[in-house]
Amino acid sequence: MNYTERKISHFKMYKVKKQWLFTGMGFLAMSGTLLFGSVSVKADTTQSTGSSVTTTQVGVTTSDDALNQTTTEPNGTKSDNKLQTTGTDKEGTQVPDDTANSIGSAEPGSTDDAVVSNPATDTASKTDETAETTPTVSTPTTAGTMQRRVMLRKQAAVKQAAPTAATDIPDGDADSATNAKQDYLDYATGEYATAMTNYQTQSDAINTQIAAYQASKDAYDSALADYQNELASFEQDTTSDKTDQKTQLSQTYTVLENQYQQLQTQLATINTAVTVANAAYDEAYATLQTKYEALPQSVQNAGTEIKNYNEAVSDQAASLVAEATTKAYVTALSKDPTTVSTTVNEADSIAKNATEKIIATSDTTSDGSVTATLFGKTYTDTNGDGQITYEDDVIPIVISDLKADLSSITDGNLTSVKGSYPEIVVLFNYLKQVADTSLPYETTDGTVGRVESGEANNGSNVLSQYGSKMASSFSSNYASELLSTIDGTKAQLEATLKNIYGETGNTFDEASFNQTFDDTLKQVAIQIYTDQTDAIISMAENLKSSFDNADAADDSLWQTNTLYVAPTKLAQQLQDAIDTAKQNADTGLATLKTMPASDDFLSLAYSTGDAADGLDTNATINGIWTGLYDTIDWFGTTVSPLMKNLVSISDPNSIKDKDGNVTFSADFVAQHAVVFDAATALANTVTQLVVKSGEITNDLQGVLTDLLTVSGDFAVTQPEKTQLFTTITDEPEAPSVVKSADLVYRDDTDQLTTPTASTTAQDDQTGSAFLTVTSGSGDQPTTDKTSAPAAADNRDAPTHDAAAATLAAKGSMTVATTGMVNRATQTKALLQTGKSTAETIPQKQAAKTLPQTNEHQATTWTLLGLVLLSFLSALGMTSKRRQH
């Protein structure tokens, strides 16, 4: 065959074989279709929970991306191209032509991303800790080198992360630290404080609701118990006619059921309120905690130290009180030891010579011993006579302690003392009672008698010459020393804070501390001023009440004109002094509130005053005390002569013994009781004023605790979460329904019609069907659990459990659908457990919601492909044509 013929022959062969060409192309196409369409995929049997599936990506840097990365030039220098990164790592890996050693990211954004770089880049990443660069790949490396560089990559990722914790804010950045601290303080004292107030208000309301619920539930429980007992007895009796009793029980049931529903509503309301209140507080606390965690670590460390210090400050204050009071006592005793010594000796003589003894109010302890606490110091029954008297059990102890301390002062040994300021007060009070009152005592018939001590004149002389001076000067010196102790708390607190700030690397702000402490001192001083002036004025008002009672009684002895000042004029004079004290107190308080805070604010409020700011000394605590004390103490010049010179000789039935003690008759004491009471009230008021003069405050430990506690802008401590409410779980018990006692359940169609299974099977897309149970005929209830018999119905139907058990025993359940034996068995078991088939429907329908697959689609494509392939194959099997 020549060339032309071969060419023509080739052409003819192509034309002849075109069917095979089409057949081959179709075969390849359908093979690909079958290959991708016949993947075996099955439905997921696990219910979807909405969780996402993490996809692992391997990032490969393209040539364009590589332009944005820092690369190492042959000469070792870096190019200017940089890849700026944020908190989310989106870096890829530059892969060279030789990709055998390349490593991709295992997880996007992870700090464990494996990146391979050359040694030069690694060295640069070590030295330049702040560089925002991404290591790149330039040469293949070994596995060991790659592991080492993976670690370097982790370190670089940590350094490039955005600041999210306390350590991320540089401690040296003063502005950042100040802003974070101020943000925390503003929120703590603002929104969080408001949230705390609101939560407390809600807590009070919830507590009220809980109390009301508990009271209602207690009443309900009691009524329910009675009802249940009566119902049990009712249902056990099957012989008598109980129509009326059942009616009454049904009515009781209705009432209890209503109460039960009301209790359930109350409980739901309370628990809802608890949930809402807790959620609001939790949100505020979480914000506060977040702001605290944003503080620099140095501030948090200081806060921890401050918190520990504040927790122990109460014990520190208690120790300081003991030291301060001892020091104040020694200082006051040392100022005028002669006056104290003379008063002690005179009082000792009076107590030893007294035959009528003053009985102190006593207490009996658990072991049977008798004690008495007088002005803060406790005394015991030393002679075992079952009572505490000044002459036997109190004054001897006071005299012994004071003499020992006076001796120590003389010798210059002040390391330890036995006495105290309360003993000075006891000594003064004893002299006042002896000199200015008729001592009370208990008579044989239980009434109160009165006796004037034979030592009254001696006591009056000691008071006028030594006793009053000792009390006033001692209390003044004592108070001054305590005042200096309070003032000294600033230096103590400042030293503590400086030490804490120095240890934690913080800068101590002197000006801020001064302002914070002065503000706290001002608040404390105003509170002390208010408490002290109120107490002093209250003492005077109580005394005036005694004077008013004496005036109103129209007592002849009280209305005498034989004295220098008539007793009836004392009440008005005292009222004038009280009015002046109130006016000064009001003026002083208003002035103190407007005065600027200072480190001597308490001294100004207590005694020194500040004329420049309008605080006169008469309006200070000491000024108000002095005005009232001078007036009240002067009343003794009237009451003391009244008792010794007039009252003592006015009772014709009084008895005077050889020691000079005058015992008044019972009738005389009853007739002139207001006079005796007024004299006793005067002596007690003067003593109380002496005590108040030396106190500074009635809670010295509390004052010192407040002043020594770190507060204000320095109190940046870990926030404490308050104790939250828990929901109430004490639910009420529902009442039982009234049933007939003589109802007998029988296996009879008249009593119960056998339920049958519906033959309607619903398609659940799995080729299965399920049964529907319906009730029988008559007025019997269905198996639906939502249907309940009426409370008063005498023909109560059997329970679901009982009905199901009966039906199961009969074996009357039928299956209408062919091949559904297993389904019928499940339905029967469901009835035996007392469950409604209505509950099973959602479970069966749930199968419809399972994710569907393309399994049926794959089968369809397979069949279609085989048909098409067969058709194309048939086209290629035609007879070969002869061509020339």
Tab-separated table of N, CA and C in Angstrom, residues 767-876:
chain	number	residue	atom	x	y	z
A	767	GLY	N	-39.415	2.321	57.968
A	767	GLY	CA	-40.152	1.133	57.617
A	767	GLY	C	-40.906	0.523	58.770
A	768	SER	N	-41.067	1.250	59.895
A	768	SER	CA	-41.734	0.727	61.083
A	768	SER	C	-43.011	1.489	61.333
A	769	ALA	N	-43.785	0.961	62.248
A	769	ALA	CA	-45.042	1.609	62.635
A	769	ALA	C	-45.208	1.480	64.119
A	770	PHE	N	-46.065	2.321	64.718
A	770	PHE	CA	-46.303	2.216	66.159
A	770	PHE	C	-47.790	2.231	66.411
A	771	LEU	N	-48.178	1.762	67.585
A	771	LEU	CA	-49.579	1.575	67.930
A	771	LEU	C	-50.097	2.744	68.737
A	772	THR	N	-51.396	2.973	68.672
A	772	THR	CA	-52.060	3.986	69.473
A	772	THR	C	-53.093	3.301	70.352
A	773	VAL	N	-52.996	3.466	71.663
A	773	VAL	CA	-53.916	2.818	72.602
A	773	VAL	C	-55.077	3.734	72.870
A	774	THR	N	-56.267	3.240	72.751
A	774	THR	CA	-57.484	4.012	73.025
A	774	THR	C	-58.229	3.400	74.174
A	775	SER	N	-59.103	4.166	74.802
A	775	SER	CA	-59.847	3.671	75.956
A	775	SER	C	-61.012	2.826	75.512
A	776	GLY	N	-61.549	2.071	76.474
A	776	GLY	CA	-62.702	1.225	76.197
A	776	GLY	C	-63.980	2.003	76.272
A	777	SER	N	-65.044	1.295	76.305
A	777	SER	CA	-66.357	1.930	76.337
A	777	SER	C	-66.738	2.299	77.743
A	778	GLY	N	-67.871	2.932	77.927
A	778	GLY	CA	-68.353	3.311	79.242
A	778	GLY	C	-67.751	4.601	79.705
A	779	ASP	N	-67.854	4.848	81.008
A	779	ASP	CA	-67.340	6.103	81.568
A	779	ASP	C	-65.991	5.918	82.218
A	780	GLN	N	-65.290	4.853	81.886
A	780	GLN	CA	-63.974	4.633	82.464
A	780	GLN	C	-62.964	5.565	81.807
A	781	PRO	N	-61.956	5.939	82.514
A	781	PRO	CA	-60.967	6.864	81.949
A	781	PRO	C	-60.066	6.180	80.957
A	782	THR	N	-59.434	6.985	80.133
A	782	THR	CA	-58.460	6.453	79.187
A	782	THR	C	-57.130	6.294	79.883
A	783	THR	N	-56.167	5.753	79.129
A	783	THR	CA	-54.827	5.588	79.690
A	783	THR	C	-54.020	6.854	79.638
A	784	ASP	N	-54.618	7.928	79.148
A	784	ASP	CA	-53.916	9.207	79.111
A	784	ASP	C	-53.712	9.714	80.527
A	785	LYS	N	-52.440	9.969	80.919
A	785	LYS	CA	-52.136	10.396	82.283
A	785	LYS	C	-52.629	11.793	82.583
A	786	THR	N	-52.976	12.548	81.573
A	786	THR	CA	-53.445	13.902	81.826
A	786	THR	C	-54.867	13.919	82.327
A	787	SER	N	-55.580	12.804	82.199
A	787	SER	CA	-56.956	12.757	82.676
A	787	SER	C	-56.954	12.279	84.114
A	788	ALA	N	-57.622	12.999	85.011
A	788	ALA	CA	-57.670	12.629	86.422
A	788	ALA	C	-59.112	12.628	86.883
A	789	PRO	N	-59.492	11.730	87.764
A	789	PRO	CA	-60.878	11.682	88.266
A	789	PRO	C	-61.150	12.877	89.137
A	790	ALA	N	-62.390	13.265	89.150
A	790	ALA	CA	-62.791	14.370	90.009
A	790	ALA	C	-62.630	13.973	91.457
A	791	ALA	N	-62.391	15.020	92.317
A	791	ALA	CA	-62.126	14.738	93.724
A	791	ALA	C	-63.314	14.088	94.406
A	792	ALA	N	-64.500	14.502	94.053
A	792	ALA	CA	-65.679	14.011	94.764
A	792	ALA	C	-66.347	12.838	94.056
A	793	ASP	N	-65.769	12.290	92.999
A	793	ASP	CA	-66.378	11.183	92.262
A	793	ASP	C	-66.224	9.907	93.061
A	794	ASN	N	-67.352	9.263	93.356
A	794	ASN	CA	-67.309	8.053	94.182
A	794	ASN	C	-66.872	6.847	93.386
A	795	ARG	N	-66.876	6.949	92.040
A	795	ARG	CA	-66.499	5.824	91.191
A	795	ARG	C	-65.128	6.102	90.580
A	796	ASP	N	-64.127	6.154	91.446
A	796	ASP	CA	-62.784	6.451	90.965
A	796	ASP	C	-62.270	5.312	90.108
A	797	ALA	N	-61.670	5.663	89.016
A	797	ALA	CA	-61.127	4.647	88.118
A	797	ALA	C	-59.838	4.096	88.683
A	798	PRO	N	-59.463	2.903	88.262
A	798	PRO	CA	-58.166	2.371	88.710
A	798	PRO	C	-57.037	3.270	88.232
A	799	THR	N	-55.951	3.194	88.917
A	799	THR	CA	-54.784	3.956	88.496
A	799	THR	C	-54.228	3.401	87.200
A	800	HIS	N	-53.347	4.178	86.555
A	800	HIS	CA	-52.752	3.715	85.298
A	800	HIS	C	-51.936	2.454	85.507
A	801	ASP	N	-51.226	2.386	86.609
A	801	ASP	CA	-50.416	1.196	86.874
A	801	ASP	C	-51.293	-0.031	87.034
A	802	ALA	N	-52.375	0.121	87.758
A	802	ALA	CA	-53.267	-1.011	87.986
A	802	ALA	C	-53.928	-1.435	86.693
A	803	ALA	N	-54.399	-0.468	85.902
A	803	ALA	CA	-55.039	-0.801	84.623
A	803	ALA	C	-54.056	-1.479	83.694
A	804	ALA	N	-52.880	-0.971	83.639
A	804	ALA	CA	-51.884	-1.575	82.759
A	804	ALA	C	-51.566	-2.993	83.164
A	805	ALA	N	-51.456	-3.197	84.475
A	805	ALA	CA	-51.171	-4.544	84.966
A	805	ALA	C	-52.295	-5.502	84.618
A	806	THR	N	-53.534	-5.056	84.731
A	806	THR	CA	-54.697	-5.903	84.394
A	806	THR	C	-54.678	-6.255	82.918
A	807	LEU	N	-54.438	-5.264	82.093
A	807	LEU	CA	-54.407	-5.511	80.657
A	807	LEU	C	-53.270	-6.453	80.287
A	808	ALA	N	-52.159	-6.287	80.920
A	808	ALA	CA	-51.034	-7.163	80.625
A	808	ALA	C	-51.356	-8.599	81.001
A	809	ALA	N	-52.040	-8.759	82.152
A	809	ALA	CA	-52.419	-10.102	82.593
A	809	ALA	C	-53.409	-10.746	81.628
A	810	LYS	N	-54.362	-9.981	81.119
A	810	LYS	CA	-55.329	-10.501	80.155
A	810	LYS	C	-54.643	-10.870	78.845
A	811	GLY	N	-53.590	-10.160	78.518
A	811	GLY	CA	-52.942	-10.410	77.247
A	811	GLY	C	-53.803	-10.021	76.073
A	812	SER	N	-54.612	-8.983	76.229
A	812	SER	CA	-55.571	-8.613	75.204
A	812	SER	C	-55.025	-7.637	74.187
A	813	MET	N	-53.780	-7.255	74.333
A	813	MET	CA	-53.213	-6.323	73.367
A	813	MET	C	-53.039	-7.023	72.022
A	814	THR	N	-53.569	-6.415	70.997
A	814	THR	CA	-53.492	-7.001	69.647
A	814	THR	C	-52.612	-6.145	68.770
A	815	VAL	N	-52.073	-6.809	67.773
A	815	VAL	CA	-51.198	-6.128	66.830
A	815	VAL	C	-51.836	-6.203	65.456
A	816	ALA	N	-52.101	-5.051	64.872
A	816	ALA	CA	-52.801	-5.030	63.603
A	816	ALA	C	-51.859	-5.004	62.421
A	817	THR	N	-50.678	-4.561	62.625
A	817	THR	CA	-49.750	-4.417	61.501
A	817	THR	C	-48.900	-5.667	61.349
A	818	THR	N	-48.843	-6.195	60.181
A	818	THR	CA	-48.062	-7.408	59.934
A	818	THR	C	-46.572	-7.104	60.103
A	819	GLY	N	-45.903	-8.039	60.776
A	819	GLY	CA	-44.463	-7.883	60.959
A	819	GLY	C	-44.076	-6.922	62.044
A	820	MET	N	-45.029	-6.459	62.880
A	820	MET	CA	-44.735	-5.474	63.913
A	820	MET	C	-44.819	-6.105	65.291
A	821	VAL	N	-44.389	-7.321	65.460
A	821	VAL	CA	-44.463	-8.004	66.752
A	821	VAL	C	-43.599	-7.293	67.781
A	822	ASN	N	-42.407	-6.902	67.393
A	822	ASN	CA	-41.528	-6.207	68.336
A	822	ASN	C	-42.123	-4.887	68.779
A	823	ARG	N	-42.726	-4.162	67.825
A	823	ARG	CA	-43.331	-2.889	68.174
A	823	ARG	C	-44.489	-3.087	69.152
A	824	ALA	N	-45.283	-4.117	68.932
A	824	ALA	CA	-46.395	-4.410	69.850
A	824	ALA	C	-45.870	-4.764	71.221
A	825	THR	N	-44.778	-5.499	71.258
A	825	THR	CA	-44.185	-5.863	72.556
A	825	THR	C	-43.747	-4.625	73.314
A	826	GLN	N	-43.132	-3.665	72.609
A	826	GLN	CA	-42.727	-2.419	73.259
A	826	GLN	C	-43.929	-1.658	73.776
A	827	THR	N	-45.007	-1.635	73.006
A	827	THR	CA	-46.210	-0.922	73.445
A	827	THR	C	-46.791	-1.573	74.685
A	828	LYS	N	-46.789	-2.898	74.718
A	828	LYS	CA	-47.296	-3.592	75.901
A	828	LYS	C	-46.451	-3.280	77.126
A	829	ALA	N	-45.140	-3.295	76.951
A	829	ALA	CA	-44.260	-2.955	78.075
A	829	ALA	C	-44.491	-1.536	78.547
A	830	LEU	N	-44.786	-0.657	77.608
A	830	LEU	CA	-45.066	0.734	77.976
A	830	LEU	C	-46.304	0.827	78.843
A	831	LEU	N	-47.322	0.047	78.490
A	831	LEU	CA	-48.537	0.038	79.317
A	831	LEU	C	-48.257	-0.515	80.699
A	832	GLN	N	-47.390	-1.536	80.780
A	832	GLN	CA	-47.092	-2.129	82.071
A	832	GLN	C	-46.385	-1.160	82.993
A	833	THR	N	-45.673	-0.228	82.465
A	833	THR	CA	-45.008	0.775	83.303
A	833	THR	C	-45.893	1.961	83.580
A	834	GLY	N	-47.105	1.964	83.095
A	834	GLY	CA	-48.046	3.042	83.382
A	834	GLY	C	-47.813	4.273	82.563
A	835	LYS	N	-47.107	4.185	81.441
A	835	LYS	CA	-46.816	5.362	80.636
A	835	LYS	C	-47.780	5.429	79.467
A	836	SER	N	-48.157	6.588	79.099
A	836	SER	CA	-49.046	6.822	77.962
A	836	SER	C	-48.281	6.688	76.666
A	837	THR	N	-48.956	6.114	75.679
A	837	THR	CA	-48.302	6.012	74.369
A	837	THR	C	-48.109	7.360	73.735
A	838	ALA	N	-48.836	8.320	74.242
A	838	ALA	CA	-48.632	9.670	73.706
A	838	ALA	C	-47.228	10.150	73.958
A	839	GLU	N	-46.610	9.621	75.056
A	839	GLU	CA	-45.249	10.033	75.360
A	839	GLU	C	-44.253	9.430	74.389
A	840	THR	N	-44.639	8.299	73.725
A	840	THR	CA	-43.690	7.649	72.817
A	840	THR	C	-43.687	8.264	71.449
A	841	ILE	N	-44.736	8.986	71.102
A	841	ILE	CA	-44.828	9.551	69.754
A	841	ILE	C	-43.686	10.521	69.456
A	842	PRO	N	-43.393	11.468	70.344
A	842	PRO	CA	-42.267	12.368	70.036
A	842	PRO	C	-40.956	11.640	69.853
A	843	GLN	N	-40.784	10.501	70.601
A	843	GLN	CA	-39.542	9.769	70.457
A	843	GLN	C	-39.448	9.123	69.087
A	844	LYS	N	-40.583	8.600	68.564
A	844	LYS	CA	-40.573	7.978	67.245
A	844	LYS	C	-40.397	9.038	66.163
A	845	GLN	N	-41.091	10.143	66.367
A	845	GLN	CA	-40.963	11.197	65.382
A	845	GLN	C	-39.573	11.815	65.382
A	846	ALA	N	-38.860	11.616	66.460
A	846	ALA	CA	-37.505	12.168	66.522
A	846	ALA	C	-36.605	11.563	65.478
A	847	ALA	N	-36.948	10.296	65.040
A	847	ALA	CA	-36.122	9.668	64.018
A	847	ALA	C	-36.187	10.413	62.709
A	848	LYS	N	-37.275	11.158	62.505
A	848	LYS	CA	-37.387	11.924	61.271
A	848	LYS	C	-36.372	13.059	61.195
A	849	THR	N	-35.936	13.491	62.334
A	849	THR	CA	-35.042	14.645	62.353
A	849	THR	C	-33.578	14.271	62.248
A	850	LEU	N	-33.280	12.922	62.146
A	850	LEU	CA	-31.888	12.517	62.014
A	850	LEU	C	-31.334	12.987	60.673
A	851	PRO	N	-30.087	13.298	60.564
A	851	PRO	CA	-29.511	13.753	59.290
A	851	PRO	C	-29.594	12.666	58.227
A	852	GLN	N	-30.171	12.991	57.045
A	852	GLN	CA	-30.338	12.020	55.961
A	852	GLN	C	-29.055	11.948	55.114
A	853	THR	N	-28.849	10.794	54.453
A	853	THR	CA	-27.635	10.570	53.664
A	853	THR	C	-27.967	10.513	52.179
A	854	ASN	N	-26.955	10.376	51.359
A	854	ASN	CA	-27.129	10.241	49.906
A	854	ASN	C	-27.015	8.797	49.455
A	855	GLU	N	-27.306	7.873	50.403
A	855	GLU	CA	-27.164	6.452	50.076
A	855	GLU	C	-28.122	6.054	48.953
A	856	HIS	N	-29.386	6.522	49.036
A	856	HIS	CA	-30.343	6.177	47.997
A	856	HIS	C	-29.979	6.869	46.679
A	857	GLN	N	-29.381	8.076	46.776
A	857	GLN	CA	-28.955	8.750	45.566
A	857	GLN	C	-27.807	7.993	44.883
A	858	ALA	N	-26.897	7.468	45.699
A	858	ALA	CA	-25.787	6.689	45.145
A	858	ALA	C	-26.303	5.461	44.403
A	859	THR	N	-27.313	4.802	44.974
A	859	THR	CA	-27.894	3.620	44.323
A	859	THR	C	-28.533	3.993	42.984
A	860	THR	N	-29.244	5.120	42.949
A	860	THR	CA	-29.892	5.578	41.714
A	860	THR	C	-28.878	5.863	40.621
A	861	TRP	N	-27.827	6.574	41.003
A	861	TRP	CA	-26.784	6.879	40.016
A	861	TRP	C	-26.084	5.606	39.513
A	862	THR	N	-25.961	4.632	40.366
A	862	THR	CA	-25.338	3.369	39.953
A	862	THR	C	-26.172	2.675	38.876
A	863	LEU	N	-27.475	2.584	39.149
A	863	LEU	CA	-28.354	1.943	38.176
A	863	LEU	C	-28.370	2.713	36.855
A	864	LEU	N	-28.450	4.034	36.954
A	864	LEU	CA	-28.469	4.848	35.734
A	864	LEU	C	-27.177	4.692	34.942
A	865	GLY	N	-26.077	4.632	35.669
A	865	GLY	CA	-24.786	4.460	35.005
A	865	GLY	C	-24.682	3.125	34.290
A	866	LEU	N	-25.159	2.061	34.936
A	866	LEU	CA	-25.112	0.738	34.304
A	866	LEU	C	-25.962	0.699	33.044
A	867	VAL	N	-27.143	1.341	33.097
A	867	VAL	CA	-28.012	1.369	31.918
A	867	VAL	C	-27.338	2.114	30.781
A	868	LEU	N	-26.777	3.269	31.078
A	868	LEU	CA	-26.136	4.065	30.035
A	868	LEU	C	-24.906	3.361	29.474
A	869	LEU	N	-24.160	2.717	30.361
A	869	LEU	CA	-22.976	1.990	29.917
A	869	LEU	C	-23.356	0.837	28.988
A	870	SER	N	-24.425	0.150	29.349
A	870	SER	CA	-24.895	-0.962	28.499
A	870	SER	C	-25.330	-0.460	27.133
A	871	PHE	N	-26.000	0.700	27.117
A	871	PHE	CA	-26.472	1.282	25.864
A	871	PHE	C	-25.302	1.669	24.960
A	872	LEU	N	-24.306	2.299	25.534
A	872	LEU	CA	-23.146	2.700	24.750
A	872	LEU	C	-22.356	1.490	24.267
A	873	SER	N	-22.299	0.480	25.095
A	873	SER	CA	-21.592	-0.739	24.697
A	873	SER	C	-22.272	-1.389	23.522
A	874	ALA	N	-23.611	-1.332	23.553
A	874	ALA	CA	-24.365	-1.916	22.435
A	874	ALA	C	-24.074	-1.188	21.143
A	875	LEU	N	-23.893	0.100	21.198
A	875	LEU	CA	-23.575	0.868	20.003
A	875	LEU	C	-22.216	0.462	19.430
A	876	GLY	N	-21.291	0.099	20.266
A	876	GLY	CA	-19.949	-0.258	19.800
A	876	GLY	C	-19.829	-1.680	19.303
